[in-house]
Amino acid sequence: MGQPIFTTRAHVFQIDPTTKKNWVPASKQAVTVSYFYDSTRNSYRVISVDGSKVIINSTITPNMNFTKTSQKFGQWADSRANTVFGLGFASEQQLSKFAEKFQEVKEAAKLAREKSQEKMETSSDQSQESGRETPSGNQASSINGTDDEKISHVPENTALMSENDRLKSVAEHSKKLETELQALKDSNTRLTDTLQEANSNAEIWKSKVTQSQDENNQLRNKISELEDQCKEVNLERERNAQLSLRIQELEADLQEKEQELENLRKQAETIPQLMAKCESVTAKLQAAEMASRDQSEKMTLLQSEIEDSQHKQKNMKTELKKFMDVLDGKIDELHEVRQGISKLGVDN
């Protein structure tokens, strides 16, 4: 068969003969796929061998079509083998080169068939013309010729008979070819239907893949939403932790305020004693006033003592008023702190 015209490597598949839908691997790994020219039969073939096993031996005809079904996969139907071959390539460039070579070989096969048909038609016309001319010559020789002339025409009759036998065999072979051609057409129709069904299945698978991709995108969006929710939960936990720390700080402040209030209460307990001292001073003042009547000389001294006592009493009352104001302010602050703690507890 000679050297290959073109060689590449690909994974080989065949259509499942039972379902006519699924692909069945014909090779476990990428194998060599080559185009060959068969000079004895004047035809082109695609041949692939896996070890010692021939997995592709497909004769290219003008009616065949190579179809790209994806970026790296192509297929063609072989009616003689009654199957569909599929090739998976490593790159889109290899697929394109194989498809281009398939088209070139297809055109070459078409030209070879046309030349073969022209040769057959030419030989058939020549045989028919010789068949029409020979009987008239035989008739003339039988009427006008001598016995020697009759003997000379015997080889020509033998040649015509052999030519007629050859034409009969050619006609019978032509009928067989027509029958085979019709069978090939029927098989090609079935394979075309199978190919269309395979293409429709491929479209279905593509739609399923697209649907799966959409579902994956939806799941990714849901995961993103859940991650955002988790971030919000973590932020809320941080806020709660900060609120807990704030509550602890406020409780500590409350304890300090309560301690201050307790100290103020203890200081307030000394007020009656101060009042008693004031009353005692007042009594002494009255006694001094009574004594001043008798002791006018001591009036000036007593008067100064009275003024001093009154001044001290006024200062004590002023301090007592300030103390009561401070105590009221502390009680109001304590009340606000308790309200703030109650509000934080409700919010938490």
Tab-separated table of C-alpha atoms in Angstrom:
chain	number	residue	atom	x	y	z
A	1	MET	CA	0.000	0.000	0.000
A	2	GLY	CA	3.072	2.256	0.290
A	3	GLN	CA	3.898	5.158	2.558
A	4	PRO	CA	1.126	7.059	4.392
A	5	ILE	CA	-0.049	10.372	2.947
A	6	PHE	CA	-0.755	11.885	6.360
A	7	THR	CA	-0.293	10.608	9.926
A	8	THR	CA	-1.550	11.823	13.315
A	9	ARG	CA	-2.381	10.425	16.739
A	10	ALA	CA	-5.837	10.227	18.325
A	11	HIS	CA	-8.093	8.186	20.582
A	12	VAL	CA	-10.318	5.949	18.418
A	13	PHE	CA	-14.022	5.291	19.132
A	14	GLN	CA	-16.834	3.396	17.382
A	15	ILE	CA	-20.565	3.840	17.766
A	16	ASP	CA	-22.250	1.195	19.892
A	17	PRO	CA	-23.860	-1.214	17.349
A	18	THR	CA	-26.668	-2.027	19.784
A	19	THR	CA	-27.828	1.405	20.945
A	20	LYS	CA	-26.413	3.466	18.024
A	21	LYS	CA	-25.992	6.260	20.587
A	22	ASN	CA	-23.046	5.676	22.896
A	23	TRP	CA	-19.364	5.691	21.937
A	24	VAL	CA	-17.274	2.578	22.586
A	25	PRO	CA	-13.480	3.067	22.925
A	26	ALA	CA	-11.583	1.089	20.285
A	27	SER	CA	-8.163	1.954	21.772
A	28	LYS	CA	-7.024	2.259	25.360
A	29	GLN	CA	-4.700	5.137	24.481
A	30	ALA	CA	-3.873	7.461	21.598
A	31	VAL	CA	-2.821	5.482	18.490
A	32	THR	CA	-1.503	6.341	15.048
A	33	VAL	CA	-4.159	7.182	12.418
A	34	SER	CA	-2.961	7.475	8.787
A	35	TYR	CA	-4.240	8.145	5.255
A	36	PHE	CA	-3.058	5.641	2.592
A	37	TYR	CA	-3.460	5.435	-1.213
A	38	ASP	CA	-4.277	1.915	-2.498
A	39	SER	CA	-2.830	1.907	-6.027
A	40	THR	CA	-4.185	-1.581	-6.868
A	41	ARG	CA	-7.775	-0.489	-6.258
A	42	ASN	CA	-7.252	3.196	-6.990
A	43	SER	CA	-8.781	4.185	-3.636
A	44	TYR	CA	-7.923	6.055	-0.443
A	45	ARG	CA	-8.152	4.558	3.045
A	46	VAL	CA	-7.959	5.622	6.692
A	47	ILE	CA	-6.102	2.937	8.634
A	48	SER	CA	-5.231	2.639	12.326
A	49	VAL	CA	-3.575	-0.295	14.081
A	50	ASP	CA	-3.444	-0.841	17.853
A	51	GLY	CA	-0.648	-3.346	18.350
A	52	SER	CA	-1.557	-6.201	16.005
A	53	LYS	CA	-5.267	-5.302	15.826
A	54	VAL	CA	-6.666	-3.230	12.946
A	55	ILE	CA	-9.237	-0.890	14.521
A	56	ILE	CA	-9.855	1.344	11.463
A	57	ASN	CA	-9.854	0.264	7.803
A	58	SER	CA	-12.184	2.731	6.140
A	59	THR	CA	-12.275	3.391	2.373
A	60	ILE	CA	-12.947	7.084	1.675
A	61	THR	CA	-15.765	7.716	-0.810
A	62	PRO	CA	-17.055	11.003	-2.259
A	63	ASN	CA	-20.280	10.651	-0.253
A	64	MET	CA	-18.522	10.620	3.133
A	65	ASN	CA	-18.453	13.673	5.402
A	66	PHE	CA	-16.195	14.355	8.382
A	67	THR	CA	-18.075	16.270	11.102
A	68	LYS	CA	-16.547	18.214	13.980
A	69	THR	CA	-18.786	17.668	17.000
A	70	SER	CA	-16.579	19.562	19.483
A	71	GLN	CA	-13.269	21.408	19.640
A	72	LYS	CA	-11.236	18.184	19.837
A	73	PHE	CA	-13.602	15.468	18.529
A	74	GLY	CA	-14.717	14.509	15.022
A	75	GLN	CA	-16.559	11.609	13.360
A	76	TRP	CA	-17.542	10.088	10.011
A	77	ALA	CA	-19.899	7.301	8.909
A	78	ASP	CA	-18.631	4.304	6.939
A	79	SER	CA	-21.544	2.550	5.216
A	80	ARG	CA	-19.411	-0.379	4.073
A	81	ALA	CA	-18.239	-1.104	7.614
A	82	ASN	CA	-21.748	-0.271	8.857
A	83	THR	CA	-20.414	1.872	11.699
A	84	VAL	CA	-19.458	5.398	12.722
A	85	PHE	CA	-15.840	6.162	13.635
A	86	GLY	CA	-14.929	8.863	16.174
A	87	LEU	CA	-11.527	10.430	16.842
A	88	GLY	CA	-10.518	12.381	19.936
A	89	PHE	CA	-7.486	14.628	19.410
A	90	ALA	CA	-5.155	16.285	21.877
A	91	SER	CA	-5.670	19.734	20.362
A	92	GLU	CA	-8.049	21.632	18.101
A	93	GLN	CA	-5.204	22.181	15.594
A	94	GLN	CA	-4.726	18.421	15.074
A	95	LEU	CA	-8.476	18.025	14.509
A	96	SER	CA	-8.483	20.815	11.912
A	97	LYS	CA	-5.530	19.271	10.019
A	98	PHE	CA	-7.191	15.844	9.956
A	99	ALA	CA	-10.480	17.378	8.709
A	100	GLU	CA	-8.683	19.295	5.951
A	101	LYS	CA	-6.842	16.158	4.826
A	102	PHE	CA	-10.133	14.211	4.883
A	103	GLN	CA	-11.642	16.768	2.494
A	104	GLU	CA	-8.601	16.567	0.196
A	105	VAL	CA	-8.706	12.749	0.116
A	106	LYS	CA	-12.457	12.860	-0.503
A	107	GLU	CA	-11.946	15.104	-3.559
A	108	ALA	CA	-9.147	12.813	-4.803
A	109	ALA	CA	-11.421	9.788	-4.427
A	110	LYS	CA	-14.106	11.616	-6.392
A	111	LEU	CA	-11.689	12.332	-9.232
A	112	ALA	CA	-10.466	8.709	-9.236
A	113	ARG	CA	-14.040	7.420	-9.470
A	114	GLU	CA	-14.854	9.797	-12.346
A	115	LYS	CA	-11.758	8.661	-14.282
A	116	SER	CA	-12.635	5.013	-13.677
A	117	GLN	CA	-16.195	5.586	-14.922
A	118	GLU	CA	-14.879	7.372	-18.043
A	119	LYS	CA	-12.605	4.408	-18.818
A	120	MET	CA	-15.482	1.952	-18.400
A	121	GLU	CA	-17.749	4.022	-20.628
A	122	THR	CA	-15.025	4.315	-23.316
A	123	SER	CA	-14.327	0.562	-23.359
A	124	SER	CA	-18.081	-0.178	-23.449
A	125	ASP	CA	-18.614	2.168	-26.419
A	126	GLN	CA	-15.709	0.620	-28.327
A	127	SER	CA	-17.078	-2.907	-27.737
A	128	GLN	CA	-20.541	-1.931	-28.925
A	129	GLU	CA	-19.138	-0.327	-32.105
A	130	SER	CA	-17.065	-3.433	-32.940
A	131	GLY	CA	-20.129	-5.612	-32.305
A	132	ARG	CA	-22.209	-3.581	-34.762
A	133	GLU	CA	-19.554	-3.630	-37.507
A	134	THR	CA	-18.585	-7.332	-37.427
A	135	PRO	CA	-21.908	-9.074	-38.462
A	136	SER	CA	-22.137	-7.127	-41.747
A	137	GLY	CA	-18.614	-8.142	-42.653
A	138	ASN	CA	-19.407	-11.774	-41.881
A	139	GLN	CA	-22.556	-11.653	-44.020
A	140	ALA	CA	-20.682	-10.167	-46.945
A	141	SER	CA	-17.981	-12.796	-46.787
A	142	SER	CA	-20.509	-15.599	-46.659
A	143	ILE	CA	-22.247	-14.294	-49.749
A	144	ASN	CA	-19.381	-13.024	-51.902
A	145	GLY	CA	-16.274	-14.519	-50.386
A	146	THR	CA	-14.446	-17.757	-51.052
A	147	ASP	CA	-13.760	-20.595	-48.614
A	148	ASP	CA	-10.305	-19.173	-47.859
A	149	GLU	CA	-11.866	-15.823	-46.882
A	150	LYS	CA	-14.343	-17.636	-44.598
A	151	ILE	CA	-11.462	-19.388	-42.870
A	152	SER	CA	-9.661	-16.023	-42.437
A	153	HIS	CA	-12.661	-14.545	-40.571
A	154	VAL	CA	-12.830	-17.324	-37.952
A	155	PRO	CA	-10.294	-15.658	-35.591
A	156	GLU	CA	-12.249	-12.419	-35.775
A	157	ASN	CA	-15.457	-14.202	-34.716
A	158	THR	CA	-13.625	-15.804	-31.818
A	159	ALA	CA	-12.361	-12.380	-30.691
A	160	LEU	CA	-15.852	-10.935	-30.923
A	161	MET	CA	-17.277	-13.767	-28.868
A	162	SER	CA	-14.644	-13.276	-26.184
A	163	GLU	CA	-15.363	-9.543	-26.223
A	164	ASN	CA	-19.104	-10.203	-25.906
A	165	ASP	CA	-18.457	-12.557	-23.004
A	166	ARG	CA	-16.344	-9.864	-21.356
A	167	LEU	CA	-19.098	-7.302	-21.885
A	168	LYS	CA	-21.641	-9.702	-20.384
A	169	SER	CA	-19.430	-10.146	-17.344
A	170	VAL	CA	-19.012	-6.355	-17.148
A	171	ALA	CA	-22.817	-5.945	-17.318
A	172	GLU	CA	-23.311	-8.546	-14.604
A	173	HIS	CA	-20.630	-6.867	-12.518
A	174	SER	CA	-22.352	-3.530	-13.138
A	175	LYS	CA	-25.643	-4.974	-11.851
A	176	LYS	CA	-23.837	-6.252	-8.784
A	177	LEU	CA	-22.299	-2.826	-8.307
A	178	GLU	CA	-25.725	-1.210	-8.619
A	179	THR	CA	-27.095	-3.620	-6.016
A	180	GLU	CA	-24.149	-2.889	-3.728
A	181	LEU	CA	-24.568	0.834	-4.387
A	182	GLN	CA	-28.242	0.658	-3.391
A	183	ALA	CA	-27.304	-1.285	-0.272
A	184	LEU	CA	-24.626	1.301	0.491
A	185	LYS	CA	-27.163	4.095	0.006
A	186	ASP	CA	-29.570	2.389	2.409
A	187	SER	CA	-26.776	1.830	4.893
A	188	ASN	CA	-25.639	5.427	4.435
A	189	THR	CA	-29.200	6.590	5.143
A	190	ARG	CA	-29.271	4.538	8.327
A	191	LEU	CA	-25.872	5.841	9.350
A	192	THR	CA	-26.976	9.394	8.563
A	193	ASP	CA	-29.976	8.922	10.832
A	194	THR	CA	-27.674	7.474	13.472
A	195	LEU	CA	-25.326	10.418	13.055
A	196	GLN	CA	-28.188	12.885	13.382
A	197	GLU	CA	-29.392	11.067	16.469
A	198	ALA	CA	-25.855	11.150	17.883
A	199	ASN	CA	-25.683	14.882	17.164
A	200	SER	CA	-29.031	15.414	18.885
A	201	ASN	CA	-27.759	13.406	21.844
A	202	ALA	CA	-24.665	15.582	21.868
A	203	GLU	CA	-26.902	18.658	21.974
A	204	ILE	CA	-28.837	17.108	24.858
A	205	TRP	CA	-25.598	16.454	26.696
A	206	LYS	CA	-24.489	20.008	26.004
A	207	SER	CA	-27.765	21.321	27.459
A	208	LYS	CA	-27.299	19.064	30.487
A	209	VAL	CA	-23.755	20.346	30.925
A	210	THR	CA	-25.038	23.918	30.662
A	211	GLN	CA	-27.744	23.123	33.220
A	212	SER	CA	-25.135	21.598	35.541
A	213	GLN	CA	-22.992	24.696	35.154
A	214	ASP	CA	-25.999	26.887	36.034
A	215	GLU	CA	-26.685	24.732	39.097
A	216	ASN	CA	-23.028	24.982	40.090
A	217	ASN	CA	-23.202	28.762	39.748
A	218	GLN	CA	-26.347	28.832	41.906
A	219	LEU	CA	-24.633	26.677	44.532
A	220	ARG	CA	-21.616	28.976	44.462
A	221	ASN	CA	-23.908	31.971	44.972
A	222	LYS	CA	-25.610	30.210	47.889
A	223	ILE	CA	-22.206	29.394	49.381
A	224	SER	CA	-21.228	33.062	49.030
A	225	GLU	CA	-24.473	34.100	50.739
A	226	LEU	CA	-23.840	31.618	53.567
A	227	GLU	CA	-20.297	32.914	53.936
A	228	ASP	CA	-21.665	36.465	54.164
A	229	GLN	CA	-24.171	35.302	56.778
A	230	CYS	CA	-21.361	33.610	58.712
A	231	LYS	CA	-19.408	36.876	58.599
A	232	GLU	CA	-22.466	38.713	59.948
A	233	VAL	CA	-22.821	36.123	62.739
A	234	ASN	CA	-19.154	36.556	63.621
A	235	LEU	CA	-19.598	40.332	63.674
A	236	GLU	CA	-22.647	39.919	65.908
A	237	ARG	CA	-20.630	37.719	68.244
A	238	GLU	CA	-17.923	40.345	68.407
A	239	ARG	CA	-20.561	42.968	69.186
A	240	ASN	CA	-21.996	40.785	71.951
A	241	ALA	CA	-18.516	40.290	73.384
A	242	GLN	CA	-17.963	44.052	73.351
A	243	LEU	CA	-21.358	44.576	75.005
A	244	SER	CA	-20.468	42.023	77.675
A	245	LEU	CA	-17.232	43.862	78.380
A	246	ARG	CA	-19.143	47.153	78.509
A	247	ILE	CA	-21.648	45.656	80.945
A	248	GLN	CA	-18.812	44.442	83.167
A	249	GLU	CA	-17.276	47.911	83.106
A	250	LEU	CA	-20.644	49.491	83.987
A	251	GLU	CA	-21.139	47.007	86.811
A	252	ALA	CA	-17.715	47.922	88.173
A	253	ASP	CA	-18.638	51.623	87.900
A	254	LEU	CA	-21.909	50.863	89.674
A	255	GLN	CA	-20.084	49.174	92.485
A	256	GLU	CA	-17.818	52.212	92.809
A	257	LYS	CA	-20.852	54.537	92.835
A	258	GLU	CA	-22.544	52.389	95.462
A	259	GLN	CA	-19.393	52.550	97.572
A	260	GLU	CA	-19.330	56.328	97.203
A	261	LEU	CA	-23.019	56.440	98.135
A	262	GLU	CA	-22.333	54.300	101.190
A	263	ASN	CA	-19.570	56.692	102.227
A	264	LEU	CA	-21.945	59.640	101.737
A	265	ARG	CA	-24.535	57.872	103.865
A	266	LYS	CA	-21.956	57.393	106.603
A	267	GLN	CA	-21.074	61.056	106.355
A	268	ALA	CA	-24.803	61.926	106.482
A	269	GLU	CA	-25.066	60.076	109.799
A	270	THR	CA	-22.795	62.756	111.332
A	271	ILE	CA	-25.277	65.525	110.488
A	272	PRO	CA	-27.422	65.000	113.673
A	273	GLN	CA	-24.267	65.342	115.726
A	274	LEU	CA	-23.480	68.591	113.940
A	275	MET	CA	-27.065	69.751	114.529
A	276	ALA	CA	-26.751	68.887	118.176
A	277	LYS	CA	-23.563	70.897	118.357
A	278	CYS	CA	-25.403	73.777	116.677
A	279	GLU	CA	-28.192	73.574	119.243
A	280	SER	CA	-25.643	73.410	122.005
A	281	VAL	CA	-23.954	76.488	120.662
A	282	THR	CA	-27.329	78.196	120.382
A	283	ALA	CA	-28.064	77.323	123.987
A	284	LYS	CA	-24.737	78.635	125.056
A	285	LEU	CA	-25.470	81.747	123.037
A	286	GLN	CA	-28.743	82.227	124.856
A	287	ALA	CA	-27.030	81.632	128.131
A	288	ALA	CA	-24.452	84.159	127.147
A	289	GLU	CA	-27.164	86.651	126.244
A	290	MET	CA	-28.737	86.104	129.628
A	291	ALA	CA	-25.367	86.551	131.241
A	292	SER	CA	-24.751	89.696	129.201
A	293	ARG	CA	-27.479	91.427	131.003
A	294	ASP	CA	-25.607	90.929	134.191
A	295	GLN	CA	-22.213	91.338	132.822
A	296	SER	CA	-22.237	94.234	130.441
A	297	GLU	CA	-18.513	94.326	130.501
A	298	LYS	CA	-18.357	90.961	128.973
A	299	MET	CA	-20.899	92.032	126.322
A	300	THR	CA	-18.348	92.921	123.728
A	301	LEU	CA	-16.519	89.653	124.122
A	302	LEU	CA	-19.716	87.674	124.157
A	303	GLN	CA	-20.982	89.609	121.159
A	304	SER	CA	-17.867	88.699	119.220
A	305	GLU	CA	-18.278	85.083	120.287
A	306	ILE	CA	-21.871	85.195	119.148
A	307	GLU	CA	-20.884	86.604	115.759
A	308	ASP	CA	-18.224	83.984	115.446
A	309	SER	CA	-20.669	81.284	116.368
A	310	GLN	CA	-23.228	82.616	113.917
A	311	HIS	CA	-20.590	82.767	111.207
A	312	LYS	CA	-19.553	79.197	111.908
A	313	GLN	CA	-23.180	78.111	111.957
A	314	LYS	CA	-23.757	79.786	108.610
A	315	ASN	CA	-20.674	78.076	107.190
A	316	MET	CA	-21.815	74.748	108.553
A	317	LYS	CA	-25.272	75.225	106.999
A	318	THR	CA	-23.649	76.182	103.673
A	319	GLU	CA	-21.425	73.118	103.778
A	320	LEU	CA	-24.395	70.997	104.804
A	321	LYS	CA	-26.400	72.307	101.825
A	322	LYS	CA	-23.517	71.618	99.433
A	323	PHE	CA	-23.223	68.144	100.900
A	324	MET	CA	-26.934	67.511	100.378
A	325	ASP	CA	-26.653	68.758	96.745
A	326	VAL	CA	-23.708	66.453	96.111
A	327	LEU	CA	-25.625	63.586	97.693
A	328	ASP	CA	-28.641	64.270	95.457
A	329	GLY	CA	-26.370	64.360	92.375
A	330	LYS	CA	-24.751	61.059	93.294
A	331	ILE	CA	-28.198	59.481	93.830
A	332	ASP	CA	-29.307	60.748	90.365
A	333	GLU	CA	-26.132	59.375	88.746
A	334	LEU	CA	-26.708	56.038	90.447
A	335	HIS	CA	-30.263	55.963	89.162
A	336	GLU	CA	-29.083	56.721	85.561
A	337	VAL	CA	-26.435	53.999	85.781
A	338	ARG	CA	-29.051	51.448	86.866
A	339	GLN	CA	-31.332	52.478	83.992
A	340	GLY	CA	-28.404	52.123	81.510
A	341	ILE	CA	-27.576	48.635	82.830
A	342	SER	CA	-31.214	47.561	82.545
A	343	LYS	CA	-31.391	48.865	78.956
A	344	LEU	CA	-28.156	47.058	77.955
A	345	GLY	CA	-29.445	43.824	79.466
A	346	VAL	CA	-32.675	44.079	77.458
A	347	ASP	CA	-30.788	44.852	74.190
A	348	ASN	CA	-28.398	41.971	74.713
